[in-house]
Tab-separated table of C-alpha atoms and ligand atoms in Angstrom:
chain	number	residue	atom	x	y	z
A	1	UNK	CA	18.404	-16.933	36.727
A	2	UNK	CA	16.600	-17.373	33.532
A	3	UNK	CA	18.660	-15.500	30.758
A	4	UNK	CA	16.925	-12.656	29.498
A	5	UNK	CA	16.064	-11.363	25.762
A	6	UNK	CA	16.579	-7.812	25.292
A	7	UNK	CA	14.007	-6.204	23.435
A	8	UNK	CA	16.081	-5.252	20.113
A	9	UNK	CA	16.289	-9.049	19.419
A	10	UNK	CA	12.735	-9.525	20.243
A	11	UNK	CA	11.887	-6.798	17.904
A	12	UNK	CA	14.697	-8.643	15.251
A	13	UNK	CA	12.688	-12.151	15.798
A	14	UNK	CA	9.422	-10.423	14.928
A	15	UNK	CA	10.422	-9.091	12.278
A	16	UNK	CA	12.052	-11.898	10.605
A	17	UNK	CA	9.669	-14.372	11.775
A	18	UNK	CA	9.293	-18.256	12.041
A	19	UNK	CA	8.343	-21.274	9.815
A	20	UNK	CA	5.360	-19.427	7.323
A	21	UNK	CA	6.641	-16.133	8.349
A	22	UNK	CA	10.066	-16.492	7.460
A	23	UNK	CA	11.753	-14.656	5.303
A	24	UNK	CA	12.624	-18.153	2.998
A	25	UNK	CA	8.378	-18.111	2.636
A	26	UNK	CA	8.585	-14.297	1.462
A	27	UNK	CA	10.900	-14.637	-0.894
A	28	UNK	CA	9.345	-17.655	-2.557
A	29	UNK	CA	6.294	-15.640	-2.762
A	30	UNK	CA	8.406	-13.039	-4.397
A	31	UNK	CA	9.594	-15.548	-6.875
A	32	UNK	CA	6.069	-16.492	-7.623
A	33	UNK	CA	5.313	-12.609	-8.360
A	34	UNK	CA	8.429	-12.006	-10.567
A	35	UNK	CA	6.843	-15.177	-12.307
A	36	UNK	CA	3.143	-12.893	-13.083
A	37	UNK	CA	3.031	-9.580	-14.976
A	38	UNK	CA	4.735	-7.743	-11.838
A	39	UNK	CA	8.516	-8.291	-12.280
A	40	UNK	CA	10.105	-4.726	-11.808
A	41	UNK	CA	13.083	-5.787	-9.931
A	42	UNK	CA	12.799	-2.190	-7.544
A	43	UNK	CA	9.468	-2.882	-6.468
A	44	UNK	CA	10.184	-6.952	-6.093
A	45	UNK	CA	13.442	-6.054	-3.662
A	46	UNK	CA	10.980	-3.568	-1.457
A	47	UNK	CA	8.519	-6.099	-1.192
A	48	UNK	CA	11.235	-8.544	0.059
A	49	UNK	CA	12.364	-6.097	2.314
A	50	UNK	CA	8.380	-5.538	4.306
A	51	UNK	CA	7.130	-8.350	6.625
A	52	UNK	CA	3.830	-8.867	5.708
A	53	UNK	CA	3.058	-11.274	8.396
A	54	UNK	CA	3.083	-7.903	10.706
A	55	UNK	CA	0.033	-6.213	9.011
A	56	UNK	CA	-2.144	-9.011	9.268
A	57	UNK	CA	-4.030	-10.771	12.021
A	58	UNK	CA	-1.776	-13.223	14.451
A	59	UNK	CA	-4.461	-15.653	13.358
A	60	UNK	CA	-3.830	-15.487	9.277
A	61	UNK	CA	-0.152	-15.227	10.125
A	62	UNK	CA	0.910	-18.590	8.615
A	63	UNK	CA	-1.505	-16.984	4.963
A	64	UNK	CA	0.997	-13.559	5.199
A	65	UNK	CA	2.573	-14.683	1.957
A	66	UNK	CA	0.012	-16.509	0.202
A	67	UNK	CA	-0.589	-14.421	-2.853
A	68	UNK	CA	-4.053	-13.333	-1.757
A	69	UNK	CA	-6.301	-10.605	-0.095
A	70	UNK	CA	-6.635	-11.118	3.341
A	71	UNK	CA	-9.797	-9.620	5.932
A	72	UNK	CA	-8.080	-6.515	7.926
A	73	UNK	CA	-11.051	-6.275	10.143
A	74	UNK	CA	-13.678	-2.993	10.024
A	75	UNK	CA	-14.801	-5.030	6.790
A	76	UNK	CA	-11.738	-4.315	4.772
A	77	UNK	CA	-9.216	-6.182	3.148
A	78	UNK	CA	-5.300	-5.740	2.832
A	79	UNK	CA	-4.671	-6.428	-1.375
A	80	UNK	CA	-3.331	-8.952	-2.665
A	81	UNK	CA	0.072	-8.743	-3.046
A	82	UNK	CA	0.381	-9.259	-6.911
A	83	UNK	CA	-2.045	-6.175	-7.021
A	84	UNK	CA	0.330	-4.066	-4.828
A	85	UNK	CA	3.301	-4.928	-6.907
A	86	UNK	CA	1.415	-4.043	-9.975
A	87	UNK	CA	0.203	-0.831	-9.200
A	88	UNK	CA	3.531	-0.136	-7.227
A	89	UNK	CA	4.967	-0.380	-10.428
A	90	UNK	CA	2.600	1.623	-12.662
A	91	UNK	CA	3.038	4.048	-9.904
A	92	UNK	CA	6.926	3.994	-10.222
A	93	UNK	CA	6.651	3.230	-14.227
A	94	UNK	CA	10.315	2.478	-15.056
A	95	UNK	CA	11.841	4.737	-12.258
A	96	UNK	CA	13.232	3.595	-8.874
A	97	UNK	CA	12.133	6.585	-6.576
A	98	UNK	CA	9.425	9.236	-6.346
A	99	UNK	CA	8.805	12.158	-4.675
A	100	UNK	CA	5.663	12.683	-3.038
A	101	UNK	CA	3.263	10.759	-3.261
A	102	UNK	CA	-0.360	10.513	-1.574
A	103	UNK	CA	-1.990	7.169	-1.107
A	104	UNK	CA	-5.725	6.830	-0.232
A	105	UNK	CA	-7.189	3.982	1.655
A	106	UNK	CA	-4.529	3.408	4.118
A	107	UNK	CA	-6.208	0.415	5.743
A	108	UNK	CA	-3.557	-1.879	7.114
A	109	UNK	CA	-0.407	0.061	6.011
A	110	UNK	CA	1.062	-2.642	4.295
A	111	UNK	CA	0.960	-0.648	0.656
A	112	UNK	CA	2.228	2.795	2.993
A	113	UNK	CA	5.178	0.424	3.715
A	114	UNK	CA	5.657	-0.567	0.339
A	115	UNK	CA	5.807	3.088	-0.579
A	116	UNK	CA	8.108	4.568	2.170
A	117	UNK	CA	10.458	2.278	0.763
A	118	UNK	CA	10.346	4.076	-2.657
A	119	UNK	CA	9.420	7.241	-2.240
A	120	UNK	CA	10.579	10.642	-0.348
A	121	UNK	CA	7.596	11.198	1.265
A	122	UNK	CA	4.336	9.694	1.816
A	123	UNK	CA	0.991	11.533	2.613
A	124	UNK	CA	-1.782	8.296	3.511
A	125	UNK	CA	-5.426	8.614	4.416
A	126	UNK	CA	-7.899	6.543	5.162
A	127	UNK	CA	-11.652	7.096	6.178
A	128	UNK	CA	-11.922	5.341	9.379
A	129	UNK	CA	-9.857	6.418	11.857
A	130	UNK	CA	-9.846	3.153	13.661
A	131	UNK	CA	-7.390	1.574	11.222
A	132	UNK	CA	-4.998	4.832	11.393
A	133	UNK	CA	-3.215	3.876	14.957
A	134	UNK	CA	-2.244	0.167	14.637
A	135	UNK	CA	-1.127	1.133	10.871
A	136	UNK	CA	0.720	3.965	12.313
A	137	UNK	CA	2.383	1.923	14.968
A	138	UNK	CA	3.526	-0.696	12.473
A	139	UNK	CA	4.898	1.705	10.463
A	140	UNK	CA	7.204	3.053	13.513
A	141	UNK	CA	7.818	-0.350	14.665
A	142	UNK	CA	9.344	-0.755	11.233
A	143	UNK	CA	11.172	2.845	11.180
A	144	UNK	CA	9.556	3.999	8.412
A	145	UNK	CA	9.108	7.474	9.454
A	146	UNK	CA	8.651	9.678	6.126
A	147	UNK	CA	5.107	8.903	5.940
A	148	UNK	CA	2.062	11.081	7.522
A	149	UNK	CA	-1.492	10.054	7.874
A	150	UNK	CA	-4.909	11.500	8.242
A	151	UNK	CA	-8.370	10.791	8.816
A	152	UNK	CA	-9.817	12.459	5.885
A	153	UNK	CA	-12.058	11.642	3.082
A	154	UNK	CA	-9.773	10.533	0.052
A	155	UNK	CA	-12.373	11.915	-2.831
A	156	UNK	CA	-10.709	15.230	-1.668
A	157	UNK	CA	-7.296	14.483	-1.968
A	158	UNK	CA	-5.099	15.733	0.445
A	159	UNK	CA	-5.086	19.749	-0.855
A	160	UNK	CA	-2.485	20.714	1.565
A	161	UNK	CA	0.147	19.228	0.558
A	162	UNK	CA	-0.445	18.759	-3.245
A	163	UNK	CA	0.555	18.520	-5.883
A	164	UNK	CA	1.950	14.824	-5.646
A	165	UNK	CA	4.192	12.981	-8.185
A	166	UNK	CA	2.088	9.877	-7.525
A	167	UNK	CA	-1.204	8.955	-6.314
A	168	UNK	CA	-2.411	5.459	-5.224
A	169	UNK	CA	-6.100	4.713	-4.330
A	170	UNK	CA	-6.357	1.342	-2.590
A	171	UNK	CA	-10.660	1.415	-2.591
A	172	UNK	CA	-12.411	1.750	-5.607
A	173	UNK	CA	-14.853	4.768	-6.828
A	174	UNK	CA	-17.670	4.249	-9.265
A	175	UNK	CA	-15.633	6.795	-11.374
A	176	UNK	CA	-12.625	8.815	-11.387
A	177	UNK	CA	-12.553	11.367	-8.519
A	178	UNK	CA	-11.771	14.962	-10.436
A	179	UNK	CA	-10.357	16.058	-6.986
A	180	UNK	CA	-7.449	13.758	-7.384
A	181	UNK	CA	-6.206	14.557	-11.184
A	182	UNK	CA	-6.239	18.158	-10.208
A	183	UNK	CA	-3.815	17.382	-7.515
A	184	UNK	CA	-1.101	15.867	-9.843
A	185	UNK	CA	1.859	17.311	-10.498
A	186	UNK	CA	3.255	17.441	-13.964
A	187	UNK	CA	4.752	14.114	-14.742
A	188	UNK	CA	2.904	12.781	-11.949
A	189	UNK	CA	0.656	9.424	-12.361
A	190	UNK	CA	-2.704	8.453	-10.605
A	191	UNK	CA	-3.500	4.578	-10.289
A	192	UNK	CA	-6.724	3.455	-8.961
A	193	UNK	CA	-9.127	1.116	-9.244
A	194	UNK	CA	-12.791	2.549	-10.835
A	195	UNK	CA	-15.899	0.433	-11.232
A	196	UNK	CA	-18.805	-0.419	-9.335
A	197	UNK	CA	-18.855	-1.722	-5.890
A	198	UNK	CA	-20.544	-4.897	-6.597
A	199	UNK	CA	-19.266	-5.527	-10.351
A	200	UNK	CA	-16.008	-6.072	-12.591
A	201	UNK	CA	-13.579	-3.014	-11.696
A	202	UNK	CA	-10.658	-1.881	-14.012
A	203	UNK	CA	-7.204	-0.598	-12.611
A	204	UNK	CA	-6.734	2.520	-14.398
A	205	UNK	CA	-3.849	4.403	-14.711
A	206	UNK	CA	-3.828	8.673	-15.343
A	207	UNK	CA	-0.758	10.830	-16.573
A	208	UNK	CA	-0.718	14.664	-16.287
A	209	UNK	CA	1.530	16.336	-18.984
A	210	UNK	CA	0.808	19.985	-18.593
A	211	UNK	CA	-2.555	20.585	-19.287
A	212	UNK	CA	-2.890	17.256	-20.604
A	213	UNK	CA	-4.286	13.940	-18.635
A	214	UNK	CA	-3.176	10.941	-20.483
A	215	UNK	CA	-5.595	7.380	-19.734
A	216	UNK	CA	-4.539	3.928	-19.801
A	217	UNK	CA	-6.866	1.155	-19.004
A	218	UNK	CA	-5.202	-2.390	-17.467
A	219	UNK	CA	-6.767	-5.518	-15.980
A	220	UNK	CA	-9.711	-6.343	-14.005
A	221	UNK	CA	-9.438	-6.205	-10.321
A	222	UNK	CA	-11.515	-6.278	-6.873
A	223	UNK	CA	-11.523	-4.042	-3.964
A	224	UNK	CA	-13.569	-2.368	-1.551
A	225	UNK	CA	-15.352	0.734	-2.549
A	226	UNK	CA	-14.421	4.124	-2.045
A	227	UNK	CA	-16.721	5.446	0.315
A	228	UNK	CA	-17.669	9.193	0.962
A	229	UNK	CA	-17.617	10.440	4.634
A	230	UNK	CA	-15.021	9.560	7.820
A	231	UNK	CA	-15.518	7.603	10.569
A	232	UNK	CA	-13.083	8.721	13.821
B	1	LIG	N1	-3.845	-0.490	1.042
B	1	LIG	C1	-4.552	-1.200	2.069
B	1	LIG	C2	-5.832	-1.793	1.546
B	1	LIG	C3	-6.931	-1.180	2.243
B	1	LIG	S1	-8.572	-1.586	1.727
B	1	LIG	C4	-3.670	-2.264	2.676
B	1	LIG	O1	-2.636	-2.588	2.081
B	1	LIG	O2	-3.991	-2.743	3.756
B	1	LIG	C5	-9.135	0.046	1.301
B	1	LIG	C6	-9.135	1.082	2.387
B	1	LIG	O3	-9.679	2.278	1.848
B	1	LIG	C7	-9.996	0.716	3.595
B	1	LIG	O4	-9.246	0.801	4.759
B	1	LIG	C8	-11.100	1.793	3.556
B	1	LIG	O5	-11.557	2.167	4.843
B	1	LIG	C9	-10.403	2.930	2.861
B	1	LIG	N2	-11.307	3.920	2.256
B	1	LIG	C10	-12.501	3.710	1.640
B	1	LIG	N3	-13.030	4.880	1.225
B	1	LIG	C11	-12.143	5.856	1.576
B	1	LIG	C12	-12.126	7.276	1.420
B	1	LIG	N4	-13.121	7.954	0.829
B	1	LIG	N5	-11.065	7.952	1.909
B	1	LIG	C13	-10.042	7.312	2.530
B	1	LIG	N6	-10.010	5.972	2.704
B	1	LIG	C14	-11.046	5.243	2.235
């Protein structure tokens, strides 16, 4: 009889994957991110901790942990993961968990993952609904389970369930949506890229204290743009 592999360690060799998609290739392109402007040690050991190679194509598998953007299919991209450590940790800004948080552009799931990791509870959403069940699944093959998803329009927010301690936008609008600062809660941060679909965009980083919305401009980055409307 041929022995047989249960399906926990099939799900344990997936996970940990082979040659490019071992977990010695992740951690050197950790190493490579704690070298750039992204060294916050909490977000670093989460991103050790997420497979990338899972989230991608089986094709661009052995690319998982370059440190680039990758096509997701639909036209999208999953970011690059120097930009998801970076606005992981102008999310987090100095602390080591968060409360709730809503993230729009859900696209892959790999920045969901990130953000289970280090936060109570996640509320994602992305505009085309397509992308919602295979991000869903990876996210419950990984037992990640405080996160919930929608197909809804992210200019909105997610009303219901505001106001949110943090709020990540992984698509970027022409200019800040005015939906989204109202849904902060005090303390609570917004990071998103803003610029023009086809031009330089800046990441840009908004702090609500009270009344007050505190803006800080950082670097130049590239992603897809926020677009109105869903798609199911
Ligand atoms: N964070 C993702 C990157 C996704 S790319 C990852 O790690 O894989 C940006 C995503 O934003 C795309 O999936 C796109 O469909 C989605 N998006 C664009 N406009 C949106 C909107 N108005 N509301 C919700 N999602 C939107």
């Amino acid at each position: 009889m041929m022995p047989t592999v249960d399906s926990a360690t099939k799900r344990r060799r997936r996970l940990d994957g082979i040659g490019m998609t071992s977990r010695r290739t992740r951690e050197r392109l950790i190493a490579r991110l704690r070298e750039k402007d992204a060294a916050d040690e909490t977000v670093l050991a989460v991103m050790a901790e997420v497979p990338r190679h899972l989230f991608v194509d089986e094709a661009l598998a052995s690319h998982a942990y370059d440190d680039t953007a990758l096509p997701a299919g639909h036209d999208q991209t999953i970011s690059q993961p120097f930009v998801v450590a970076l606005m992981t940790q102008l999310l987090l800004n100095g602390r080591r968990r968060l409360g709730r948080v809503l993230e729009v552009g859900t696209g892959t799931g790999y920045q969901t993952a990130i953000l289970a990791h280090c936060c109570d509870k996640v509320f994602s959403v992305e505009r085309i609904g397509a992308l919602l069940r295979p991000a869903q699944e990876r996210l419950s093959e990984l037992r990640l389970r405080n996160v919930r998803f929608a197909n809804r329009d992210g200019f909105d927010g997610w009303p219901a369930h505001a106001p949110y301690d943090g709020i990540l936008v992984t698509a970027a609008p022409p200019a800040v949506p005015p939906g989204l600062t109202a849904q902060l809660a005090d303390g609570g941060r917004l990071v998103l890229p803003v610029g023009p679909a086809d031009g330089v965009q800046r990441l840009c980083v908004h702090t609500r204290t009270g009344g007050r919305i505190g803006k800080e401009w950082r670097g130049d980055v590239a992603f897809v743009p926020l677009r109105k409307g869903i798609t199911r």
